[in-house]
Amino acid sequence: MIGMENLLLKLMGSSLVGLAIISFAASVGYAVQRETAIIPRPQKITFHKGHFFTIRPDTVILADKAAMPTADQLRNAIAQATGYFLTVQMPRAIHENCISILLDSDLAHLGREGYRLSVTTPQMVITAADNAGAFYAFQTIRQLLPVQFYSKTPVRGIDWKIPCVQIEDYPRFAWRGALLDLGRYYMPKEFVKKFIDLLALHKMNSLQLHLTDDQGWRIEIKKYPKLTEVGAWRSQSVKGHYSVKPRRQYDGTPHGGFYTQDDIREIVAYARQRHVRIVPEIEMPGHAQSAIAAYPELGNTGKKLEVSINWGVHKNIFNADEKTILFLQDVLTEVLELFPSEFIHIGGDEANKTQWKASPKIQARIKELGLKNEDELQSYFIKRMDKFLVSKGRRLIGWDEILEGGLAPNATAMSWRGTKGGIAAARAGHDVVMAPTTHTYFDYYQSKDKKKEPLAIGGFLPLRKAYEFEPIPKELTAEQAKHVLGAQGQLWTEYIPNPKKAEYMGFPRYCALAEVVWTKPESKDYSNFIERLKAHLKRLDILDVNYRPLD
Ligand code: ACM
């Protein structure tokens, strides 16, 4: 027989009654306090002041098989911070003091990344159409708990209380990205994982790994071992700023490293569990000197080159021989085996055409293909990659230079030189990702007074500016705007030689970008963001993130 108490619990568990209870409470909107310091700001939140759900050692997690990946993540996070090893059960009976994770196609209108979170005193209920949404509910729960929840070892004596809230949340954009340049500096795999954790914490879902550049080739390719044997190592690096006059300085220290295919698999799997897609970037036809140093026949001069020790745009680019195109398609074949991402980035930026102009072979190739000039040859080159990737069921994405000489039919453009390229591509019916230098280059200075900051490439991109970025240009119609998949923040690393500095440059600007790509513009408010950020930075302290302090 069902007792009165159980009946009551059962009633409270149903979301209808839960809603009714919540509606008794004043909907307090956004009084900024620890309880609501959620970044990115959820689309809808009702806060039931003064009431809490508490995680205790006997709290039970209820999840069916489909929701088990998220249930395990939640259980592990709780064990790590609290030392409580909660039981996970199939949702057969309604318990008091339980956390339910329900995957329910009824929530499909919120998208696969959307979720509903209902916290009442007897229970907490996560509902989502997919584990991605449930995972984001879990991220929100982490932010609703006391900050010690981010600790990697159990913290005793804390009341693990979560305020009673009703949240309905989903992202504004599908592409919520970051770029990490591993070409200029190799960074340990452990840091790449930490960075993935930080992205996931901010409900970001895409990480572009810039794996090849003039100064280093960082991914093992079995068919062409010299790419890493030779291409992953340089004799030294620029010391100070590259533009220092009268004479550039070098540090005299060899630098290098690369990721084995097993390392890559590990990173991709780690990211996948956190709903972060890794988009590999293999640069072509420019930014290719490390590859040409390994295999001189890929270049235009036949000269033996060194892996570059300089920054800036280089003249040594791939030639456009059929053999070179096939070489790069072989490289991509191995890349495709490692990265399940639908999008494969082929670079395409800053291909200096000096050598192509001077090369009789290239000029003959232009004639043979019936092309007008070097831009059209670059376009031909990229179209070959587009066709290749499409034949393998993938999509090519490249920097906005790929528009020059004609955009490949299926290409997606990443607009970095402002938004012009993105606007043109969207108008032509192509998808675009916004990554303009002005608002998303997190290698730029964070203060107007550069002397107050560690050395950076240049520019000035304060937190406010990162926050105020609007990815959809006014020039686009509503229909064209649908082609804007989202935005991405870049950490180019010419002046970021180690993880600590990457964190300093990245945070809190990625916190701002997270809200740009998740939250509706009408819910964005800079001073409110800063108030939430102050609480949020305490989380980053516990996670040992070397963020730049607020002004
Ligand atoms: C770029 O910054 N060259 C894409």
Coordinates of C-alpha atoms and ligand atoms in Angstrom, one line a residue:
M1 CA 0.0 0.0 0.0
I2 CA 1.2 3.4 -0.8
G3 CA 1.5 5.6 2.3
M4 CA 0.6 9.3 2.3
E5 CA 4.2 10.4 2.4
N6 CA 5.1 8.3 -0.6
L7 CA 2.1 9.6 -2.4
L8 CA 3.1 13.1 -1.8
L9 CA 6.6 12.4 -3.0
K10 CA 5.2 10.8 -6.1
L11 CA 3.1 13.9 -6.7
M12 CA 6.0 16.2 -6.1
G13 CA 8.1 14.1 -8.5
S14 CA 5.7 14.7 -11.4
S15 CA 6.8 17.8 -13.3
L16 CA 3.4 19.3 -13.3
V17 CA 3.2 19.6 -9.6
G18 CA 6.9 20.5 -9.5
L19 CA 6.0 23.4 -11.7
A20 CA 3.1 24.4 -9.6
I21 CA 5.3 24.5 -6.5
I22 CA 7.9 26.6 -8.3
S23 CA 5.2 29.0 -9.4
F24 CA 4.4 29.8 -5.7
A25 CA 7.8 31.3 -5.5
A26 CA 8.4 34.7 -6.8
S27 CA 10.2 34.4 -10.1
V28 CA 13.3 36.4 -9.1
G29 CA 14.8 36.7 -12.6
Y30 CA 18.4 37.4 -12.2
A31 CA 19.4 38.6 -8.9
V32 CA 23.0 37.8 -9.1
Q33 CA 24.1 35.5 -6.4
R34 CA 26.1 32.3 -6.2
E35 CA 23.0 30.3 -6.8
T36 CA 22.5 31.8 -10.3
A37 CA 26.1 32.5 -11.4
I38 CA 25.6 30.3 -14.4
I39 CA 27.8 30.9 -17.5
P40 CA 26.6 30.8 -20.2
R41 CA 23.3 32.3 -19.0
P42 CA 20.4 29.9 -19.5
Q43 CA 17.5 30.8 -21.8
K44 CA 14.9 30.4 -19.0
I45 CA 15.3 30.1 -15.3
T46 CA 13.0 30.4 -12.4
F47 CA 14.6 30.4 -9.0
H48 CA 12.7 29.1 -5.9
K49 CA 14.5 31.1 -3.2
G50 CA 15.3 29.5 0.1
H51 CA 14.7 25.9 -0.9
F52 CA 17.3 23.3 -1.7
F53 CA 17.9 19.8 -2.9
T54 CA 20.9 18.3 -1.0
I55 CA 23.2 15.6 -2.4
R56 CA 23.8 13.1 0.4
P57 CA 25.7 9.8 0.6
D58 CA 22.4 8.0 0.2
T59 CA 21.1 10.0 -2.8
V60 CA 20.3 7.7 -5.7
I61 CA 20.8 8.4 -9.4
L62 CA 18.0 7.0 -11.5
A63 CA 18.8 6.5 -15.2
D64 CA 17.9 4.0 -17.8
K65 CA 20.4 2.5 -20.2
A66 CA 20.3 5.3 -22.7
A67 CA 21.1 7.9 -20.1
M68 CA 23.9 5.8 -18.5
P69 CA 26.8 7.8 -20.0
T70 CA 25.6 11.0 -18.3
A71 CA 24.6 9.2 -15.1
D72 CA 28.2 7.8 -14.9
Q73 CA 29.7 11.2 -15.4
L74 CA 27.5 12.8 -12.8
R75 CA 28.2 9.9 -10.4
N76 CA 32.0 10.2 -10.9
A77 CA 31.9 14.0 -10.5
I78 CA 30.0 13.6 -7.2
A79 CA 32.4 10.9 -6.0
Q80 CA 35.4 13.0 -6.8
A81 CA 34.3 16.2 -5.0
T82 CA 32.2 14.8 -2.2
G83 CA 33.6 11.3 -1.6
Y84 CA 30.0 9.9 -1.9
F85 CA 29.7 6.9 -4.2
L86 CA 26.0 7.1 -5.2
T87 CA 24.0 4.2 -6.4
V88 CA 22.8 4.3 -10.0
Q89 CA 19.6 2.4 -10.6
M90 CA 17.1 1.9 -13.3
P91 CA 14.1 4.3 -12.8
R92 CA 11.7 1.6 -11.5
A93 CA 10.4 3.4 -8.5
I94 CA 10.3 7.0 -7.4
H95 CA 12.6 7.6 -4.5
E96 CA 12.9 10.4 -2.2
N97 CA 16.3 12.1 -2.5
C98 CA 17.1 11.1 -6.1
I99 CA 18.5 12.5 -9.2
S100 CA 16.7 11.3 -12.3
I101 CA 18.1 11.5 -15.8
L102 CA 15.4 11.0 -18.4
L103 CA 16.1 10.9 -22.2
D104 CA 12.8 11.9 -23.7
S105 CA 12.0 12.6 -27.3
D106 CA 9.3 15.0 -26.1
L107 CA 12.1 17.4 -25.4
A108 CA 13.2 17.3 -29.1
H109 CA 11.9 20.8 -29.6
L110 CA 14.9 22.0 -27.5
G111 CA 17.3 20.3 -29.9
R112 CA 19.7 17.5 -29.0
E113 CA 21.8 19.9 -26.9
G114 CA 18.8 21.4 -25.0
Y115 CA 17.6 20.2 -21.5
R116 CA 15.2 20.8 -18.8
L117 CA 16.3 20.8 -15.2
S118 CA 13.9 20.7 -12.3
V119 CA 15.2 20.9 -8.8
T120 CA 12.8 20.5 -6.0
T121 CA 13.5 19.6 -2.4
P122 CA 12.9 15.9 -2.8
Q123 CA 14.5 15.4 -6.1
M124 CA 16.3 16.7 -9.1
V125 CA 15.1 15.8 -12.6
I126 CA 17.1 16.2 -15.8
T127 CA 15.2 15.7 -19.0
A128 CA 16.7 16.0 -22.5
A129 CA 16.3 14.4 -25.9
D130 CA 19.9 13.3 -26.0
N131 CA 22.9 12.7 -23.7
A132 CA 24.3 16.0 -25.1
G133 CA 21.5 17.9 -23.5
A134 CA 21.7 15.9 -20.3
F135 CA 25.5 16.6 -20.2
Y136 CA 24.7 20.3 -20.3
A137 CA 22.2 20.0 -17.5
F138 CA 25.0 18.3 -15.6
Q139 CA 27.3 21.3 -16.3
T140 CA 24.6 23.6 -15.0
I141 CA 24.3 21.5 -11.9
R142 CA 28.0 21.8 -11.3
Q143 CA 27.6 25.6 -11.4
L144 CA 24.7 25.5 -9.0
L145 CA 26.6 23.5 -6.4
P146 CA 29.1 25.0 -3.9
V147 CA 32.3 26.0 -5.7
Q148 CA 34.2 23.1 -4.0
F149 CA 32.4 20.8 -6.3
Y150 CA 35.1 21.5 -8.8
S151 CA 37.7 20.0 -6.4
K152 CA 39.6 17.0 -7.7
T153 CA 39.7 15.4 -4.3
P154 CA 36.9 15.0 -1.8
V155 CA 36.1 18.1 0.3
R156 CA 34.5 17.3 3.7
G157 CA 32.1 19.4 5.7
I158 CA 30.3 20.9 2.8
D159 CA 26.5 20.9 2.5
W160 CA 26.1 19.9 -1.2
K161 CA 23.0 22.0 -1.6
I162 CA 21.5 23.0 -4.9
P163 CA 18.9 25.8 -5.0
C164 CA 15.5 24.8 -6.3
V165 CA 15.3 26.0 -9.8
Q166 CA 13.4 25.3 -13.0
I167 CA 15.6 25.7 -16.1
E168 CA 14.8 25.3 -19.7
D169 CA 17.9 25.8 -21.8
Y170 CA 19.3 25.3 -25.3
P171 CA 22.0 26.8 -27.4
R172 CA 21.6 29.6 -29.9
F173 CA 24.2 28.3 -32.2
A174 CA 25.3 24.8 -33.2
W175 CA 29.1 25.7 -33.6
R176 CA 30.5 26.9 -30.3
G177 CA 34.1 26.7 -31.0
A178 CA 37.7 27.3 -30.0
L179 CA 40.9 27.0 -32.0
L180 CA 44.1 25.8 -30.4
D181 CA 47.3 26.3 -32.5
L182 CA 49.6 23.4 -31.8
G183 CA 51.7 24.1 -34.9
R184 CA 53.6 27.0 -33.5
Y185 CA 54.1 25.3 -30.1
Y186 CA 53.6 21.7 -29.2
M187 CA 51.5 21.5 -26.0
P188 CA 51.3 18.3 -23.8
K189 CA 48.3 16.1 -24.4
E190 CA 47.3 16.6 -20.8
F191 CA 46.8 20.3 -21.5
V192 CA 44.7 19.6 -24.6
K193 CA 42.4 17.5 -22.3
K194 CA 42.3 20.2 -19.7
F195 CA 41.3 22.7 -22.4
I196 CA 38.6 20.3 -23.6
D197 CA 37.3 20.1 -20.0
L198 CA 37.2 23.9 -19.9
L199 CA 35.3 24.1 -23.1
A200 CA 32.7 21.5 -22.0
L201 CA 32.3 23.4 -18.7
H202 CA 31.2 26.4 -20.8
K203 CA 28.9 24.3 -23.0
M204 CA 31.2 24.8 -26.0
N205 CA 31.2 21.9 -28.4
S206 CA 33.9 22.3 -31.0
L207 CA 37.7 22.4 -30.8
Q208 CA 39.7 23.0 -33.9
L209 CA 43.2 21.7 -33.5
H210 CA 45.6 23.6 -35.8
L211 CA 48.0 20.7 -36.3
T212 CA 50.3 21.8 -39.1
D213 CA 52.1 25.0 -39.9
D214 CA 55.4 26.4 -41.1
Q215 CA 57.0 25.9 -37.7
G216 CA 55.8 22.4 -37.0
W217 CA 53.9 19.3 -38.2
R218 CA 52.3 17.7 -35.1
I219 CA 50.3 14.7 -36.2
E220 CA 51.8 11.3 -37.0
I221 CA 51.1 10.2 -40.6
K222 CA 52.1 6.5 -41.0
K223 CA 52.5 6.7 -44.8
Y224 CA 54.8 9.7 -44.6
P225 CA 56.9 9.4 -41.4
K226 CA 59.2 12.3 -42.2
L227 CA 56.4 14.7 -41.7
T228 CA 57.0 14.2 -37.9
E229 CA 60.6 12.9 -38.0
V230 CA 61.7 16.1 -39.7
G231 CA 58.7 18.4 -39.7
A232 CA 57.9 18.3 -35.9
W233 CA 61.2 19.8 -34.9
R234 CA 62.7 23.2 -35.3
S235 CA 66.1 24.4 -34.2
Q236 CA 64.9 27.4 -32.2
S237 CA 62.2 30.0 -31.9
V238 CA 61.8 33.8 -32.1
K239 CA 62.6 35.5 -28.8
G240 CA 60.5 38.6 -28.1
H241 CA 58.4 40.1 -30.7
Y242 CA 59.0 39.1 -34.3
S243 CA 58.9 42.7 -35.5
V244 CA 61.7 43.8 -33.1
K245 CA 64.3 46.0 -34.9
P246 CA 67.0 46.2 -35.9
R247 CA 67.7 42.5 -35.5
R248 CA 65.4 39.7 -34.6
Q249 CA 66.4 37.6 -31.7
Y250 CA 66.2 33.8 -31.3
D251 CA 66.2 31.7 -28.2
G252 CA 68.7 29.0 -29.3
T253 CA 66.5 26.3 -27.9
P254 CA 65.2 23.5 -30.1
H255 CA 61.4 23.0 -30.0
G256 CA 59.2 20.2 -31.1
G257 CA 56.9 17.3 -30.5
F258 CA 53.9 15.6 -32.1
Y259 CA 50.9 13.5 -31.3
T260 CA 51.0 9.8 -32.2
Q261 CA 47.9 8.4 -33.8
D262 CA 47.2 6.8 -30.4
D263 CA 47.4 10.2 -28.7
I264 CA 45.0 11.6 -31.2
R265 CA 42.5 8.7 -30.6
E266 CA 42.8 9.4 -26.9
I267 CA 42.1 13.1 -27.3
V268 CA 39.2 12.5 -29.7
A269 CA 37.6 10.0 -27.4
Y270 CA 38.1 12.2 -24.4
A271 CA 36.5 15.1 -26.2
R272 CA 33.6 12.9 -27.5
Q273 CA 32.7 11.9 -24.0
R274 CA 32.4 15.6 -23.2
H275 CA 30.4 16.4 -26.3
V276 CA 33.2 18.3 -27.9
R277 CA 34.0 17.6 -31.5
I278 CA 37.6 17.8 -32.6
V279 CA 38.0 19.5 -36.0
P280 CA 41.5 18.8 -37.4
E281 CA 43.1 21.4 -39.4
I282 CA 45.7 20.4 -42.0
E283 CA 47.0 23.6 -43.7
M284 CA 47.2 23.8 -47.5
P285 CA 48.5 25.2 -49.8
G286 CA 50.2 27.8 -47.6
H287 CA 51.6 27.5 -44.0
A288 CA 53.3 24.3 -45.3
Q289 CA 57.0 24.8 -44.7
S290 CA 57.4 22.0 -42.1
A291 CA 55.9 19.5 -44.6
I292 CA 58.1 20.8 -47.4
A293 CA 61.2 20.6 -45.1
A294 CA 60.3 16.9 -44.7
Y295 CA 59.5 16.3 -48.4
P296 CA 61.1 19.0 -50.6
E297 CA 59.3 17.7 -53.7
L298 CA 56.1 19.1 -52.3
G299 CA 57.5 22.6 -52.7
N300 CA 58.2 24.9 -55.7
T301 CA 62.0 25.4 -55.6
G302 CA 63.4 21.9 -55.0
K303 CA 65.6 23.5 -52.3
K304 CA 66.1 21.8 -48.9
L305 CA 64.3 23.9 -46.3
E306 CA 64.4 24.0 -42.6
V307 CA 61.3 23.8 -40.4
S308 CA 60.7 27.6 -40.0
I309 CA 62.0 29.4 -37.0
N310 CA 60.1 32.6 -37.9
W311 CA 56.6 33.8 -37.6
G312 CA 54.5 35.5 -40.3
V313 CA 53.4 34.6 -43.8
H314 CA 56.0 32.4 -45.6
K315 CA 56.7 32.1 -49.3
N316 CA 57.2 28.4 -49.2
I317 CA 53.9 26.9 -50.2
F318 CA 52.9 23.5 -51.7
N319 CA 53.1 23.2 -55.4
A320 CA 50.0 22.0 -57.2
D321 CA 51.3 18.9 -58.9
E322 CA 48.9 16.0 -59.2
K323 CA 51.4 14.0 -57.0
T324 CA 51.2 16.7 -54.3
I325 CA 47.4 16.7 -54.3
L326 CA 47.4 12.9 -54.0
F327 CA 50.0 13.1 -51.2
L328 CA 47.7 15.4 -49.3
Q329 CA 44.7 13.2 -49.9
D330 CA 46.7 10.3 -48.5
V331 CA 47.4 12.5 -45.4
L332 CA 43.7 13.3 -45.2
T333 CA 42.8 9.6 -45.5
E334 CA 44.7 8.9 -42.3
V335 CA 43.2 12.1 -40.7
L336 CA 39.7 10.9 -41.5
E337 CA 40.3 7.5 -39.8
L338 CA 41.2 9.4 -36.6
F339 CA 38.7 12.2 -36.5
P340 CA 35.0 11.4 -36.8
S341 CA 34.2 15.1 -37.3
E342 CA 31.9 15.8 -40.2
F343 CA 34.0 19.0 -40.8
I344 CA 37.6 18.8 -41.9
H345 CA 39.6 22.1 -42.0
I346 CA 42.1 22.5 -44.8
G347 CA 43.4 25.9 -43.8
G348 CA 43.6 27.8 -47.1
D349 CA 44.7 31.1 -45.6
E350 CA 47.6 33.3 -46.4
A351 CA 48.9 31.3 -49.4
N352 CA 51.6 33.7 -50.7
K353 CA 51.6 33.2 -54.5
T354 CA 55.2 34.5 -55.2
Q355 CA 56.6 31.1 -55.9
W356 CA 53.6 30.1 -58.0
K357 CA 54.1 33.2 -60.1
A358 CA 57.7 32.5 -60.6
S359 CA 57.4 28.8 -61.3
P360 CA 57.3 27.6 -64.9
K361 CA 55.8 24.3 -63.8
I362 CA 53.0 26.1 -61.9
Q363 CA 52.4 28.4 -64.9
A364 CA 52.2 25.4 -67.2
R365 CA 49.8 23.7 -64.8
I366 CA 47.5 26.8 -64.8
K367 CA 47.5 26.7 -68.7
E368 CA 46.9 22.9 -68.8
L369 CA 43.9 23.3 -66.5
G370 CA 42.5 26.2 -68.5
L371 CA 42.7 28.5 -65.4
K372 CA 43.2 32.3 -65.5
N373 CA 45.6 32.8 -62.6
E374 CA 47.1 31.7 -59.3
D375 CA 43.9 32.4 -57.4
E376 CA 42.0 30.1 -59.7
L377 CA 44.7 27.5 -59.2
Q378 CA 44.3 27.7 -55.4
S379 CA 40.5 27.4 -55.9
Y380 CA 41.2 24.3 -58.1
F381 CA 43.4 22.8 -55.4
I382 CA 40.7 23.4 -52.7
K383 CA 38.0 22.0 -55.0
R384 CA 39.9 18.8 -55.4
M385 CA 40.0 18.5 -51.6
D386 CA 36.3 19.3 -51.4
K387 CA 35.5 16.6 -53.9
F388 CA 37.7 14.2 -52.0
L389 CA 36.2 14.9 -48.6
V390 CA 32.6 14.8 -50.0
S391 CA 33.3 11.4 -51.5
K392 CA 34.2 10.2 -48.0
G393 CA 31.1 11.7 -46.5
R394 CA 32.7 14.7 -44.9
R395 CA 32.6 18.5 -45.4
L396 CA 35.4 20.8 -46.1
I397 CA 35.8 24.0 -44.1
G398 CA 38.5 26.6 -44.7
W399 CA 39.5 30.2 -43.9
D400 CA 37.8 32.9 -46.0
E401 CA 40.6 33.0 -48.6
I402 CA 39.0 29.9 -50.1
L403 CA 36.4 32.3 -51.6
E404 CA 39.1 33.8 -53.8
G405 CA 39.1 32.3 -57.3
G406 CA 35.7 30.6 -56.6
L407 CA 34.4 28.8 -53.6
A408 CA 34.3 25.0 -53.8
P409 CA 30.7 23.8 -54.2
N410 CA 30.3 22.2 -50.7
A411 CA 32.7 24.3 -48.7
T412 CA 32.0 26.0 -45.4
A413 CA 33.9 29.3 -44.9
M414 CA 35.5 30.4 -41.6
S415 CA 35.4 34.2 -41.7
W416 CA 38.5 35.6 -40.0
R417 CA 39.3 38.8 -42.0
G418 CA 36.3 40.5 -40.5
T419 CA 32.9 39.3 -41.5
K420 CA 33.0 40.1 -45.2
G421 CA 34.0 36.7 -46.3
G422 CA 31.3 35.1 -44.1
I423 CA 28.6 37.5 -45.5
A424 CA 29.6 36.7 -49.1
A425 CA 29.6 32.9 -48.4
A426 CA 26.3 33.0 -46.6
R427 CA 24.7 35.0 -49.5
A428 CA 26.0 32.4 -51.9
G429 CA 24.2 29.8 -49.8
H430 CA 27.3 28.4 -48.0
D431 CA 27.5 27.7 -44.3
V432 CA 29.9 29.9 -42.4
V433 CA 31.6 30.1 -39.0
M434 CA 32.4 33.6 -37.7
A435 CA 35.9 34.0 -36.4
P436 CA 36.8 37.6 -37.0
T437 CA 40.1 39.0 -35.7
T438 CA 38.3 42.0 -34.2
H439 CA 36.3 39.9 -31.7
T440 CA 37.6 36.4 -31.6
Y441 CA 41.4 36.5 -31.8
F442 CA 42.3 35.7 -28.2
D443 CA 46.0 36.1 -29.0
Y444 CA 45.4 39.8 -29.0
Y445 CA 46.2 42.1 -26.0
Q446 CA 43.7 42.3 -23.2
S447 CA 44.8 45.8 -22.1
K448 CA 45.1 49.0 -24.0
D449 CA 48.4 49.6 -22.1
K450 CA 50.4 46.7 -23.6
K451 CA 53.2 47.1 -21.1
K452 CA 50.8 45.8 -18.4
E453 CA 50.4 42.6 -20.3
P454 CA 52.7 39.7 -21.3
L455 CA 53.9 39.8 -24.8
A456 CA 51.2 39.3 -27.4
I457 CA 51.0 39.4 -31.2
G458 CA 49.3 42.8 -31.1
G459 CA 45.7 44.2 -31.4
F460 CA 43.4 45.0 -28.5
L461 CA 40.5 42.7 -27.6
P462 CA 39.2 43.4 -24.1
L463 CA 36.7 41.1 -22.4
R464 CA 33.8 43.5 -23.1
K465 CA 34.5 43.4 -26.8
A466 CA 34.6 39.6 -26.8
Y467 CA 31.3 39.7 -24.9
E468 CA 29.6 42.1 -27.3
F469 CA 30.4 40.1 -30.4
E470 CA 27.3 39.4 -32.5
P471 CA 27.9 36.5 -34.9
I472 CA 25.1 37.4 -37.2
P473 CA 26.0 40.4 -39.4
K474 CA 23.2 42.9 -39.9
E475 CA 23.8 42.7 -43.7
L476 CA 22.2 39.2 -43.8
T477 CA 18.5 38.4 -44.3
A478 CA 16.9 36.0 -41.9
E479 CA 17.2 33.3 -44.5
Q480 CA 20.9 33.9 -45.1
A481 CA 21.6 34.2 -41.4
K482 CA 20.6 30.5 -41.0
H483 CA 24.0 29.8 -42.7
V484 CA 25.8 31.2 -39.8
L485 CA 26.6 28.0 -37.8
G486 CA 28.2 29.9 -34.9
A487 CA 31.5 31.4 -33.9
Q488 CA 34.9 30.4 -32.8
G489 CA 37.6 32.0 -30.6
Q490 CA 41.2 31.6 -31.7
L491 CA 44.3 30.9 -29.7
W492 CA 47.1 31.3 -32.2
T493 CA 50.3 30.6 -30.3
E494 CA 53.2 32.5 -31.8
Y495 CA 53.4 34.3 -28.5
I496 CA 51.8 31.6 -26.4
P497 CA 54.6 29.0 -25.8
N498 CA 53.0 27.1 -22.9
P499 CA 49.7 26.1 -21.3
K500 CA 49.8 28.7 -18.6
K501 CA 49.9 31.5 -21.1
A502 CA 47.3 29.8 -23.2
E503 CA 45.0 29.9 -20.2
Y504 CA 45.9 33.5 -19.5
M505 CA 45.0 34.6 -23.0
G506 CA 41.9 32.3 -23.3
F507 CA 40.2 33.1 -20.1
P508 CA 38.0 34.7 -19.3
R509 CA 37.5 35.6 -22.9
Y510 CA 36.2 32.1 -23.7
C511 CA 33.7 32.6 -20.9
A512 CA 32.4 35.7 -22.8
L513 CA 32.3 33.8 -26.1
A514 CA 30.5 30.9 -24.5
E515 CA 27.6 33.3 -23.7
V516 CA 27.8 34.9 -27.2
V517 CA 27.2 31.5 -28.9
W518 CA 24.8 30.0 -26.3
T519 CA 22.6 32.8 -24.9
K520 CA 20.0 34.8 -26.9
P521 CA 21.1 38.4 -27.5
E522 CA 18.2 39.8 -25.5
S523 CA 19.4 37.9 -22.4
K524 CA 22.9 39.2 -22.6
D525 CA 24.0 42.0 -20.3
Y526 CA 27.6 42.8 -19.7
S527 CA 27.5 44.1 -16.1
N528 CA 25.3 41.1 -15.1
F529 CA 27.9 38.8 -16.9
I530 CA 30.7 40.4 -14.9
E531 CA 28.8 39.8 -11.6
R532 CA 28.3 36.1 -12.5
L533 CA 31.9 35.9 -13.8
K534 CA 33.3 37.0 -10.3
A535 CA 31.7 33.9 -8.8
H536 CA 32.7 31.8 -11.9
L537 CA 36.3 32.7 -11.6
K538 CA 36.4 31.0 -8.2
R539 CA 35.6 27.8 -10.0
L540 CA 38.4 28.4 -12.4
D541 CA 40.7 29.0 -9.4
I542 CA 39.9 25.6 -8.1
L543 CA 40.5 24.2 -11.6
D544 CA 43.9 25.9 -11.5
V545 CA 43.2 28.0 -14.6
N546 CA 45.7 30.8 -15.0
Y547 CA 43.1 33.3 -16.2
R548 CA 43.7 37.0 -16.6
P549 CA 42.2 38.8 -13.6
L550 CA 39.4 41.3 -14.1
D551 CA 40.3 45.0 -14.3
Ligands
ACM1 C1 44.6 33.3 -39.9 O1 44.6 34.0 -38.9 N1 45.6 33.3 -40.8 C2 43.5 32.4 -40.2

